[in-house]
Amino acid sequence: DVEYTILYLNAANKVFSAEKFLDTIYAAREKFPNNCEIMLGLARTYVILNNYEEARYNYTLFLQYADKNHPLRAEVEEEMKKLPVSE
C-alpha cells in the first residue's frame, strides 16, 4: 500500500545514492502515479542530481496533485523559486 511505500522510500533515501534512489522512487511512481509525496521525492532527488528541468517538472506535478491545504505546499513553492533558470 502507499503508506508502506512512503515509509520504505523515506528509509531508502537515507541509505541509497541519489541515482539508486531515483530507480526506487520511479518504481513507486509506477505503482502510485498520482501520489504527490512520490512526486516531491522525485523533484528533490533531481535537485540533488542538478537536473533542474526534471525537478521543476515534478514540483509542478506535486502542486497540481497536492491538496490546496497540503502542509508542504508553501515549502515546495519556495524550493521551486530557488531552482536555477534553464537556458
Coordinates of N, CA and C in Angstrom, one line a residue:
D1 N 0.8 -1.2 0.0 CA 0.0 0.0 0.0 C 0.9 1.2 0.0
V2 N 0.3 2.4 -0.2 CA 1.0 3.6 -0.4 C 1.7 4.1 0.9
E3 N 1.1 3.9 2.0 CA 1.8 4.3 3.3 C 3.1 3.5 3.5
Y4 N 3.0 2.2 3.3 CA 4.2 1.3 3.4 C 5.3 1.8 2.4
T5 N 4.9 2.1 1.2 CA 5.8 2.5 0.2 C 6.5 3.8 0.6
I6 N 5.8 4.8 1.1 CA 6.3 6.1 1.6 C 7.3 5.8 2.7
L7 N 7.0 5.0 3.7 CA 7.9 4.6 4.8 C 9.2 4.0 4.2
Y8 N 9.0 3.1 3.3 CA 10.2 2.5 2.6 C 11.1 3.5 1.9
L9 N 10.4 4.4 1.2 CA 11.2 5.4 0.4 C 11.9 6.4 1.4
N10 N 11.3 6.7 2.5 CA 12.0 7.5 3.5 C 13.3 6.8 4.0
A11 N 13.2 5.5 4.3 CA 14.4 4.8 4.7 C 15.4 4.7 3.6
A12 N 14.9 4.3 2.4 CA 15.8 4.2 1.3 C 16.6 5.4 0.9
N13 N 15.9 6.6 1.1 CA 16.5 7.9 0.8 C 17.8 8.1 1.7
K14 N 17.8 7.5 2.9 CA 18.9 7.7 3.8 C 20.1 6.8 3.5
V15 N 19.9 5.7 2.8 CA 21.0 4.7 2.5 C 21.4 4.6 1.1
F16 N 20.5 4.9 0.1 CA 20.9 4.7 -1.3 C 21.5 6.0 -1.8
S17 N 22.3 5.8 -2.8 CA 22.8 7.0 -3.6 C 21.6 7.6 -4.3
A18 N 21.8 8.9 -4.7 CA 20.7 9.6 -5.4 C 20.3 8.8 -6.6
E19 N 21.2 8.3 -7.4 CA 20.9 7.5 -8.6 C 20.1 6.3 -8.3
K20 N 20.5 5.5 -7.3 CA 19.8 4.3 -6.9 C 18.4 4.6 -6.3
F21 N 18.4 5.7 -5.6 CA 17.1 6.1 -5.0 C 16.1 6.5 -6.1
L22 N 16.7 7.1 -7.2 CA 15.8 7.5 -8.3 C 15.2 6.3 -8.9
D23 N 15.9 5.2 -9.1 CA 15.3 4.0 -9.6 C 14.2 3.5 -8.7
T24 N 14.4 3.5 -7.4 CA 13.5 3.1 -6.4 C 12.2 3.9 -6.5
I25 N 12.4 5.2 -6.5 CA 11.2 6.1 -6.5 C 10.4 6.0 -7.8
Y26 N 11.1 5.8 -8.9 CA 10.4 5.6 -10.2 C 9.5 4.3 -10.1
A27 N 10.0 3.3 -9.5 CA 9.2 2.1 -9.3 C 8.0 2.4 -8.4
A28 N 8.1 3.2 -7.4 CA 7.0 3.6 -6.6 C 6.0 4.4 -7.4
R29 N 6.5 5.3 -8.2 CA 5.6 6.1 -9.1 C 4.8 5.3 -10.0
E30 N 5.4 4.2 -10.5 CA 4.7 3.3 -11.4 C 3.5 2.7 -10.7
K31 N 3.7 2.4 -9.4 CA 2.6 1.8 -8.6 C 1.6 2.8 -8.1
F32 N 2.0 4.0 -7.8 CA 1.1 5.0 -7.3 C 1.4 6.3 -8.1
P33 N 0.9 6.4 -9.3 CA 1.2 7.5 -10.2 C 0.7 8.9 -9.8
N34 N -0.3 8.9 -9.0 CA -0.9 10.2 -8.6 C -0.5 10.6 -7.2
N35 N 0.5 10.0 -6.6 CA 0.8 10.3 -5.2 C 1.8 11.5 -5.2
C36 N 1.3 12.6 -4.5 CA 2.1 13.8 -4.6 C 3.4 13.7 -3.7
E37 N 3.5 12.9 -2.7 CA 4.7 12.7 -1.9 C 5.8 12.1 -2.8
I38 N 5.4 11.1 -3.6 CA 6.3 10.5 -4.5 C 6.8 11.5 -5.5
M39 N 6.0 12.3 -6.0 CA 6.4 13.4 -7.0 C 7.4 14.4 -6.3
L40 N 7.1 14.7 -5.1 CA 8.0 15.5 -4.3 C 9.4 14.9 -4.1
G41 N 9.4 13.6 -3.8 CA 10.6 12.8 -3.7 C 11.4 12.9 -5.0
L42 N 10.7 12.7 -6.1 CA 11.4 12.8 -7.4 C 12.0 14.2 -7.6
A43 N 11.2 15.2 -7.3 CA 11.7 16.6 -7.5 C 13.0 16.8 -6.7
R44 N 12.9 16.5 -5.4 CA 14.1 16.7 -4.6 C 15.3 15.9 -5.0
T45 N 15.1 14.7 -5.4 CA 16.2 13.9 -5.9 C 16.8 14.5 -7.1
Y46 N 16.0 15.0 -8.0 CA 16.5 15.6 -9.2 C 17.3 16.9 -8.9
V47 N 16.9 17.6 -7.8 CA 17.7 18.8 -7.4 C 19.1 18.3 -6.9
I48 N 19.2 17.2 -6.2 CA 20.5 16.7 -5.8 C 21.3 16.3 -7.0
L49 N 20.7 15.8 -8.0 CA 21.4 15.4 -9.2 C 21.6 16.6 -10.2
N50 N 21.3 17.8 -9.8 CA 21.4 19.0 -10.6 C 20.6 18.9 -11.9
N51 N 19.5 18.2 -11.9 CA 18.7 18.1 -13.1 C 17.5 19.0 -12.8
Y52 N 17.6 20.3 -13.0 CA 16.6 21.2 -12.5 C 15.4 21.2 -13.4
E53 N 15.5 20.9 -14.6 CA 14.3 20.8 -15.5 C 13.4 19.7 -15.0
E54 N 13.9 18.5 -14.7 CA 13.1 17.4 -14.2 C 12.6 17.8 -12.8
A55 N 13.4 18.4 -12.0 CA 13.0 18.9 -10.6 C 11.8 19.8 -10.7
R56 N 11.9 20.8 -11.6 CA 10.8 21.7 -11.8 C 9.5 21.0 -12.3
Y57 N 9.7 20.1 -13.2 CA 8.5 19.3 -13.7 C 7.8 18.6 -12.6
N58 N 8.6 17.9 -11.7 CA 8.0 17.1 -10.6 C 7.5 18.0 -9.5
Y59 N 8.1 19.1 -9.3 CA 7.5 20.1 -8.3 C 6.1 20.6 -8.8
T60 N 6.1 20.8 -10.1 CA 4.8 21.3 -10.7 C 3.7 20.2 -10.6
L61 N 4.1 19.0 -10.9 CA 3.2 17.9 -10.7 C 2.7 17.8 -9.2
F62 N 3.6 18.0 -8.3 CA 3.2 18.0 -6.9 C 2.1 19.0 -6.6
L63 N 2.4 20.2 -7.1 CA 1.4 21.3 -6.9 C 0.1 21.1 -7.6
Q64 N 0.1 20.4 -8.7 CA -1.2 20.1 -9.4 C -2.0 19.0 -8.6
Y65 N -1.3 18.0 -8.1 CA -2.0 16.9 -7.4 C -2.2 17.1 -5.9
A66 N -1.4 17.8 -5.3 CA -1.5 18.0 -3.8 C -2.7 18.9 -3.5
D67 N -3.3 18.5 -2.4 CA -4.4 19.3 -1.9 C -4.0 20.8 -1.6
K68 N -4.9 21.7 -1.8 CA -4.5 23.1 -1.7 C -4.0 23.4 -0.2
N69 N -4.4 22.6 0.7 CA -4.0 22.8 2.1 C -2.9 21.8 2.5
H70 N -2.2 21.2 1.6 CA -1.1 20.3 1.9 C -0.1 21.0 2.7
P71 N 0.4 20.4 3.8 CA 1.3 21.1 4.7 C 2.7 21.4 4.1
L72 N 3.0 20.8 2.9 CA 4.3 21.1 2.3 C 4.2 22.0 1.1
R73 N 3.0 22.5 0.8 CA 2.8 23.3 -0.4 C 3.6 24.6 -0.4
A74 N 3.6 25.3 0.7 CA 4.4 26.6 0.7 C 5.9 26.3 0.6
E75 N 6.3 25.2 1.3 CA 7.8 24.8 1.2 C 8.2 24.5 -0.2
V76 N 7.3 23.7 -0.9 CA 7.6 23.4 -2.3 C 7.6 24.6 -3.2
E77 N 6.7 25.5 -3.0 CA 6.7 26.7 -3.8 C 8.0 27.5 -3.6
E78 N 8.5 27.5 -2.4 CA 9.8 28.2 -2.1 C 11.0 27.5 -2.7
E79 N 11.0 26.1 -2.7 CA 12.0 25.4 -3.3 C 12.0 25.6 -4.8
M80 N 10.9 25.7 -5.4 CA 10.8 25.9 -6.9 C 11.4 27.3 -7.2
K81 N 11.2 28.3 -6.4 CA 11.7 29.6 -6.6 C 13.2 29.6 -6.6
K82 N 13.8 28.7 -5.9 CA 15.3 28.7 -5.7 C 16.0 27.9 -6.9
L83 N 15.2 27.3 -7.7 CA 15.8 26.5 -8.8 C 16.4 27.4 -9.8
P84 N 17.6 27.1 -10.3 CA 18.2 27.9 -11.4 C 17.3 27.9 -12.6
V85 N 17.3 29.0 -13.3 CA 16.5 29.1 -14.6 C 17.2 28.4 -15.7
S86 N 16.5 27.5 -16.4 CA 17.1 26.8 -17.5 C 17.3 27.7 -18.7
E87 N 18.3 27.4 -19.5 CA 18.6 28.3 -20.6 C 18.3 27.5 -21.9

